[in-house]
mmCIF file with all atom_site columns, C-alpha atoms in Angstrom:
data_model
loop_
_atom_site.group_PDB
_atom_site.id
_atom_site.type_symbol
_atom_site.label_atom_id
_atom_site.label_alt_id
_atom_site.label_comp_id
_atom_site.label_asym_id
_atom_site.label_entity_id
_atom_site.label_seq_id
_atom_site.pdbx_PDB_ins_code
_atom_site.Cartn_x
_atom_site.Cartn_y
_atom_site.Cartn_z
_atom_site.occupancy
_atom_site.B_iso_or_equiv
_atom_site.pdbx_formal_charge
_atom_site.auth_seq_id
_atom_site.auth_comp_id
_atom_site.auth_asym_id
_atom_site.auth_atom_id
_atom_site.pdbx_PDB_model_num
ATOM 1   C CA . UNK A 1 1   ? -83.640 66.773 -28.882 1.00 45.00 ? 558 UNK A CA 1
ATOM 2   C CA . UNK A 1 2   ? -83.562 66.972 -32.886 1.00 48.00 ? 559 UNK A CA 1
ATOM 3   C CA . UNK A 1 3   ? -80.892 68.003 -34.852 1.00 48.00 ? 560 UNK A CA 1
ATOM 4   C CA . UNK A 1 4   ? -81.648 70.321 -37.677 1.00 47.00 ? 561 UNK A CA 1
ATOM 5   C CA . UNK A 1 5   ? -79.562 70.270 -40.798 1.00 44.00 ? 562 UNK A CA 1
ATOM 6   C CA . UNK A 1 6   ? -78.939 73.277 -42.408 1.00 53.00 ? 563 UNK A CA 1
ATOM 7   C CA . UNK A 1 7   ? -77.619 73.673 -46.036 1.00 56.00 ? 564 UNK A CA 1
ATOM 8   C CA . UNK A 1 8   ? -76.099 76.696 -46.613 1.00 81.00 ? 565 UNK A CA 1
ATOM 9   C CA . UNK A 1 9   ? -75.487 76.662 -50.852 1.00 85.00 ? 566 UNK A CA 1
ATOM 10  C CA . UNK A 1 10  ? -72.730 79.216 -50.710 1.00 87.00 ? 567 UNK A CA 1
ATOM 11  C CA . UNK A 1 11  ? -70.671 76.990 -48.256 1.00 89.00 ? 568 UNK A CA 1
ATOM 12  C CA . UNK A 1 12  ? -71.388 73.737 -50.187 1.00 91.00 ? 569 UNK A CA 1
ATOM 13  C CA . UNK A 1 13  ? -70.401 75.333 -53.647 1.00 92.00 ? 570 UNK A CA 1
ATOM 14  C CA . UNK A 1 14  ? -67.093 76.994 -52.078 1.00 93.00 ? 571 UNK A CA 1
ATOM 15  C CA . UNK A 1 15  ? -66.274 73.053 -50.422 1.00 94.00 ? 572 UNK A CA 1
ATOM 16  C CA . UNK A 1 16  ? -66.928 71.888 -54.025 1.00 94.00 ? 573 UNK A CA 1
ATOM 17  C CA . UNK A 1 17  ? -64.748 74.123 -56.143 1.00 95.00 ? 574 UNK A CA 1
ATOM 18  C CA . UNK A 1 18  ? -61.944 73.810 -53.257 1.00 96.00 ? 575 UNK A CA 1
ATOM 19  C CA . UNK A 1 19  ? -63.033 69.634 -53.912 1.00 96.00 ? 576 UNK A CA 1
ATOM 20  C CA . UNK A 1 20  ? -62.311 70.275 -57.226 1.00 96.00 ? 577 UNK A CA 1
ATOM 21  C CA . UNK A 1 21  ? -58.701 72.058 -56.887 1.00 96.00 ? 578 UNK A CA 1
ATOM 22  C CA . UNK A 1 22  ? -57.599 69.768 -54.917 1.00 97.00 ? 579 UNK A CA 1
ATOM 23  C CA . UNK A 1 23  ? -58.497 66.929 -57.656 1.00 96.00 ? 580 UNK A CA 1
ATOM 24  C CA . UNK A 1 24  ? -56.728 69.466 -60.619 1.00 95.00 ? 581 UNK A CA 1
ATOM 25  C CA . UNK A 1 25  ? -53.625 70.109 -58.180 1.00 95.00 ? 582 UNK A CA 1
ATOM 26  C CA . UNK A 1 26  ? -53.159 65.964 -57.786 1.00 94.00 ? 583 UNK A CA 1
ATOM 27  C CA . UNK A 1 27  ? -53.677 65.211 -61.310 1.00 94.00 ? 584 UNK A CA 1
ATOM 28  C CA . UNK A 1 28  ? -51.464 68.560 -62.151 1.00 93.00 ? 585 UNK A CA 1
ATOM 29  C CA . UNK A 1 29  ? -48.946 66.969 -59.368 1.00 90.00 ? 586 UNK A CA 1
ATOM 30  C CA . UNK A 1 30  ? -49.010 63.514 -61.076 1.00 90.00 ? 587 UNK A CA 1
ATOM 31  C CA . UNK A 1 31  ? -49.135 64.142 -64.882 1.00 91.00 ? 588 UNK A CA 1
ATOM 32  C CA . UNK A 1 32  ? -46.463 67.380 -64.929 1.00 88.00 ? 589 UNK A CA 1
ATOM 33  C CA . UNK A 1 33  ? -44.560 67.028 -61.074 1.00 83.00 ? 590 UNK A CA 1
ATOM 34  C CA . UNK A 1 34  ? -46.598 70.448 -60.231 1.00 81.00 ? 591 UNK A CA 1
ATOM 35  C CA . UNK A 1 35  ? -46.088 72.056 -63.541 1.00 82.00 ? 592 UNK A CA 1
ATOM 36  C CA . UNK A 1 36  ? -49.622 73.323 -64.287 1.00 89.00 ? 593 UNK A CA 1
ATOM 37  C CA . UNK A 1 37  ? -50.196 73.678 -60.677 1.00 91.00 ? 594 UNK A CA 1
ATOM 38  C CA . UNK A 1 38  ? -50.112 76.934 -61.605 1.00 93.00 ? 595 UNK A CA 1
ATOM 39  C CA . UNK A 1 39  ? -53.932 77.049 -63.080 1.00 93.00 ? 596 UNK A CA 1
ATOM 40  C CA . UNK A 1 40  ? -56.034 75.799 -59.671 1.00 95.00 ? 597 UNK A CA 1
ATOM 41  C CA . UNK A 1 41  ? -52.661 77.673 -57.790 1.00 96.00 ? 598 UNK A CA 1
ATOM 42  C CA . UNK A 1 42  ? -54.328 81.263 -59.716 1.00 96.00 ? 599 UNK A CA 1
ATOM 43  C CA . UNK A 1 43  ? -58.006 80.020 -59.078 1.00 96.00 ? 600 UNK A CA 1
ATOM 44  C CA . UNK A 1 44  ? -57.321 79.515 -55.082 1.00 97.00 ? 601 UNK A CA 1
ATOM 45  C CA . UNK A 1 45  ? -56.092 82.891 -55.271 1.00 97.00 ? 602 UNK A CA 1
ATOM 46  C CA . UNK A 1 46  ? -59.138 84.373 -56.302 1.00 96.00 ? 603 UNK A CA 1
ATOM 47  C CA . UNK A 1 47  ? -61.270 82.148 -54.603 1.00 95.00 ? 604 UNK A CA 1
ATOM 48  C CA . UNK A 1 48  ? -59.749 82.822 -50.827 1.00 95.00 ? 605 UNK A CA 1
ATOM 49  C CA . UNK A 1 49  ? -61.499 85.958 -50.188 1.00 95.00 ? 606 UNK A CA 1
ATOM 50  C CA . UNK A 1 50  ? -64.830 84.732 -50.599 1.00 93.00 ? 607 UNK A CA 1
ATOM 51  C CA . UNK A 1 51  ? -64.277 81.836 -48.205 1.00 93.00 ? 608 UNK A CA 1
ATOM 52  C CA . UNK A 1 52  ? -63.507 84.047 -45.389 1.00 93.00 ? 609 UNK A CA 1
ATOM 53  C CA . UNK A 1 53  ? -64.899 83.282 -41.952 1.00 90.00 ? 610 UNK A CA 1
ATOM 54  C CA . UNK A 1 54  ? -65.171 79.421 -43.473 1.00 91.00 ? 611 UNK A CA 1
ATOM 55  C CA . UNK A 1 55  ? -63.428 76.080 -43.042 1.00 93.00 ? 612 UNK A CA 1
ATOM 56  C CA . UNK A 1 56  ? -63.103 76.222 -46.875 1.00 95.00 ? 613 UNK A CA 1
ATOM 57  C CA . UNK A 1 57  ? -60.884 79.409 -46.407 1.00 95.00 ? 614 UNK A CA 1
ATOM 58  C CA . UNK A 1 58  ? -57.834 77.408 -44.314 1.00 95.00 ? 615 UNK A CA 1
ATOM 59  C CA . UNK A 1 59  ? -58.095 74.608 -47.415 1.00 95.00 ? 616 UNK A CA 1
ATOM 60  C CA . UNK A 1 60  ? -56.903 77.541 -50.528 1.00 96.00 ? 617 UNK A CA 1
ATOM 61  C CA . UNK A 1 61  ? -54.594 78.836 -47.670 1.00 96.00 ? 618 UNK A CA 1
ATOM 62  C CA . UNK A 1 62  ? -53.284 74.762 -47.660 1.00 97.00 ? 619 UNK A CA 1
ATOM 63  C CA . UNK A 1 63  ? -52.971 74.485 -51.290 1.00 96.00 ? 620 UNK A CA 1
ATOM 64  C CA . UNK A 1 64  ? -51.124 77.828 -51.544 1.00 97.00 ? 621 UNK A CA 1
ATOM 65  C CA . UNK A 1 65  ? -48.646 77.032 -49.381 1.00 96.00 ? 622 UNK A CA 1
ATOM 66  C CA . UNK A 1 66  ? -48.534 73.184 -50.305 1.00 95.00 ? 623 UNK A CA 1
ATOM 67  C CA . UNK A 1 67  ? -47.556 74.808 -53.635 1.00 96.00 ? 624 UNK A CA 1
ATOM 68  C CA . UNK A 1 68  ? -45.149 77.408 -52.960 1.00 96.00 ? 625 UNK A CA 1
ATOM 69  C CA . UNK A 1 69  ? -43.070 75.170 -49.921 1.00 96.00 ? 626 UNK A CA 1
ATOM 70  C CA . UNK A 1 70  ? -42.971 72.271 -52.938 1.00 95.00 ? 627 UNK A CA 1
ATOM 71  C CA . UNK A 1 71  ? -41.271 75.198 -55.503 1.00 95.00 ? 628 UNK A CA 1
ATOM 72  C CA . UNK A 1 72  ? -38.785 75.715 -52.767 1.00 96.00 ? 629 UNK A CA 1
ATOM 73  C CA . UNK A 1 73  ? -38.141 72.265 -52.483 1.00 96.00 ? 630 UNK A CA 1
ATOM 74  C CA . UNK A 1 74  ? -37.530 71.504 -56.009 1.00 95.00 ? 631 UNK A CA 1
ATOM 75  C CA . UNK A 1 75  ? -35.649 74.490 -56.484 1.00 95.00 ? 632 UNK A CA 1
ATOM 76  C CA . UNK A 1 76  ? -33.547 73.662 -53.648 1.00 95.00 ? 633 UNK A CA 1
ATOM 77  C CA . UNK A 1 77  ? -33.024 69.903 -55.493 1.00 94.00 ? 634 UNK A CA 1
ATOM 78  C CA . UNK A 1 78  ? -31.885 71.705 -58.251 1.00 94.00 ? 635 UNK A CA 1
ATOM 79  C CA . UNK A 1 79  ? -29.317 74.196 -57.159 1.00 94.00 ? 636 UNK A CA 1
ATOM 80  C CA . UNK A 1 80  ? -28.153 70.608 -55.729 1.00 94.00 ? 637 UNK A CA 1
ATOM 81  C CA . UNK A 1 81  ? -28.361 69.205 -58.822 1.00 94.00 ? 638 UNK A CA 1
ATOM 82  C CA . UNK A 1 82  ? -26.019 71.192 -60.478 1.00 94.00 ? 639 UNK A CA 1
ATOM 83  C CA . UNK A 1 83  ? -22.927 70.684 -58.131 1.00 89.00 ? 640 UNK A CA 1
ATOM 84  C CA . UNK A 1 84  ? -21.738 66.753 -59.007 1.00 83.00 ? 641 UNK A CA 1
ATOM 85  C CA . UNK A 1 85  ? -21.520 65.604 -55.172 1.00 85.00 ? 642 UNK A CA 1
ATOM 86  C CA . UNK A 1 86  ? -25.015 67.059 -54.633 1.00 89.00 ? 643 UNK A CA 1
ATOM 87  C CA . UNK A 1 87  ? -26.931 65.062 -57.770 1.00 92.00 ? 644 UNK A CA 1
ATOM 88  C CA . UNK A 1 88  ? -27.835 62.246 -54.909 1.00 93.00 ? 645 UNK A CA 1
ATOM 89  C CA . UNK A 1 89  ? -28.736 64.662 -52.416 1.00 95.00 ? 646 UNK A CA 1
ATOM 90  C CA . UNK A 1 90  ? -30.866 66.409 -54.789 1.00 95.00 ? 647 UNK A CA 1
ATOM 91  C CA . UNK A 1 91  ? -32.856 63.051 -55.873 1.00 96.00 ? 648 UNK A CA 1
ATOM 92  C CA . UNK A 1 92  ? -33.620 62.929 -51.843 1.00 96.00 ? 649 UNK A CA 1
ATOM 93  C CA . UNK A 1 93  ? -34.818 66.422 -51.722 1.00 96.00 ? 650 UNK A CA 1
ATOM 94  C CA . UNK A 1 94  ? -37.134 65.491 -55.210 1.00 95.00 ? 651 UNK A CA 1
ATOM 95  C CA . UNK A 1 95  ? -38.230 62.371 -53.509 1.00 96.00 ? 652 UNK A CA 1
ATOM 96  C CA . UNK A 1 96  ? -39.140 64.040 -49.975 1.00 96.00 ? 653 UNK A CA 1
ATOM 97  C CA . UNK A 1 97  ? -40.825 67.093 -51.792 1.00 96.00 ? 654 UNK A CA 1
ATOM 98  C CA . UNK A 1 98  ? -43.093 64.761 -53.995 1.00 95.00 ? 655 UNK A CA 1
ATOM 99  C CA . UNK A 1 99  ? -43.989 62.397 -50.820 1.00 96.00 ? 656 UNK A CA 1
ATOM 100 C CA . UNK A 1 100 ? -44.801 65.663 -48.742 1.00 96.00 ? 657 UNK A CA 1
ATOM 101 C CA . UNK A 1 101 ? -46.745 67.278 -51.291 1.00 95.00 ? 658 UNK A CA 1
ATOM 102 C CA . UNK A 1 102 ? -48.503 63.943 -51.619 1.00 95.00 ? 659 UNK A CA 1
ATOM 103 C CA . UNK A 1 103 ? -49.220 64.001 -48.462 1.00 96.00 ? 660 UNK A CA 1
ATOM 104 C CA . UNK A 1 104 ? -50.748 67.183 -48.308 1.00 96.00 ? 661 UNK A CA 1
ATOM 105 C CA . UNK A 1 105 ? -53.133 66.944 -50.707 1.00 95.00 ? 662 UNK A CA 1
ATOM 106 C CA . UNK A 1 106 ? -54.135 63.247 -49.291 1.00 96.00 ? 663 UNK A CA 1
ATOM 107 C CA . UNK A 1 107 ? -54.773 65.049 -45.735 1.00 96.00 ? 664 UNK A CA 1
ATOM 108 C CA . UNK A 1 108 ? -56.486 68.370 -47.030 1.00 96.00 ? 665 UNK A CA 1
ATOM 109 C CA . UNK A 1 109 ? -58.914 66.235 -49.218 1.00 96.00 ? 666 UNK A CA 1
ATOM 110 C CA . UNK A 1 110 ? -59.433 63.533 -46.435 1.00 96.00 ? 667 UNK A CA 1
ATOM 111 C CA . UNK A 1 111 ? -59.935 66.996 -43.897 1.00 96.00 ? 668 UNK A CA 1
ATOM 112 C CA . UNK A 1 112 ? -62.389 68.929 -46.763 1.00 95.00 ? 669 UNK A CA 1
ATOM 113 C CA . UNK A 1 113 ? -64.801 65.701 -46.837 1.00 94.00 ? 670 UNK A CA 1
ATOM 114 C CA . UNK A 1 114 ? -64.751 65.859 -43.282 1.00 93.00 ? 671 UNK A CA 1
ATOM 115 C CA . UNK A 1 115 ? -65.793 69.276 -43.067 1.00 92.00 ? 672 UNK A CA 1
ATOM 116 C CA . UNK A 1 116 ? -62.895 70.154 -40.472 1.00 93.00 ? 673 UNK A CA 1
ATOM 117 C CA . UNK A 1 117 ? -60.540 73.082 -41.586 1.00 93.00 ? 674 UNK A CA 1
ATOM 118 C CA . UNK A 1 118 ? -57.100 72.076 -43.283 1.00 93.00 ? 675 UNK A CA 1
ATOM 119 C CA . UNK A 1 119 ? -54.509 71.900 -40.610 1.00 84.00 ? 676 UNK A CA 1
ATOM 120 C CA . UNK A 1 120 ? -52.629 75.015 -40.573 1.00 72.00 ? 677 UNK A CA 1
#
C-alpha cells in the first residue's frame, strides 16, 4: 500500500508563521526578558482563529499562555522584590520563570517541527 502525501498550502503557511513566532518570542525572550513579546504575543492573537480545527491552533494557544503565566511570574518576583527578606526569593521566582518559559518555547518548537499539537 502507498502512502500519498498531501500538501495542504494553508496548513504549511499557518505552521510557518507560528515557526516564525516562536523564533521572534525566543529572540524577544533573550534580547529584552519578554519585553517585546508583546509584538508576535498581538500577531498570535490574530492569527488563532484561522488555525482552528489545526495542530497549528494549540501552538498560538501555547505561546499565549507561555506569555501571560511568565507576566505572572515576574510580577510575582517583583512584588517580592520590593519587601527586603523577599529580594532572594524573588531572584528564584526570575530564575524559575525564565527556565520555564525556556522551556516552553524549546518544547512547542521541537512539537511544531514534528507536526504534533503543542501540549496543552
Amino acid at each position: 500500500m502507498s502512502q500519498e502525501l498531501v500538501l495542504d498550502n494553508r496548513l504549511e503557511s499557518a505552521k510557518s508563521t507560528a515557526w516564525w513566532l516562536y523564533i521572534i518570542h525566543a529572540v524577544s525572550f533573550i534580547f529584552s526578558l519578554g519585553l517585546f513579546s508583546v509584538l508576535p504575543l498581538a500577531i498570535n492573537y490574530l492569527q488563532r482563529p484561522s488555525t482552528e480545527g489545526t495542530f497549528v491552533h494549540t501552538h498560538h494557544s501555547w505561546m499565549i499562555r507561555s506569555f501571560w503565566w511568565y507576566v505572572a511570574f515576574v510580577a510575582i518576583g517583583a512584588v517580592l522584590f520590593v519587601t527586603i527578606i523577599g529580594i532572594p526569593l524573588a531572584y528564584l521566582v526570575w530564575l524559575g520563570a525564565w527556565l520555564w518559559k525556556a522551556y516552553r518555547l524549546i518544547s512547542g518548537i521541537l512539537r511544531l517541527n514534528r507536526n504534533e499539537p503543542a501540549a496543552l
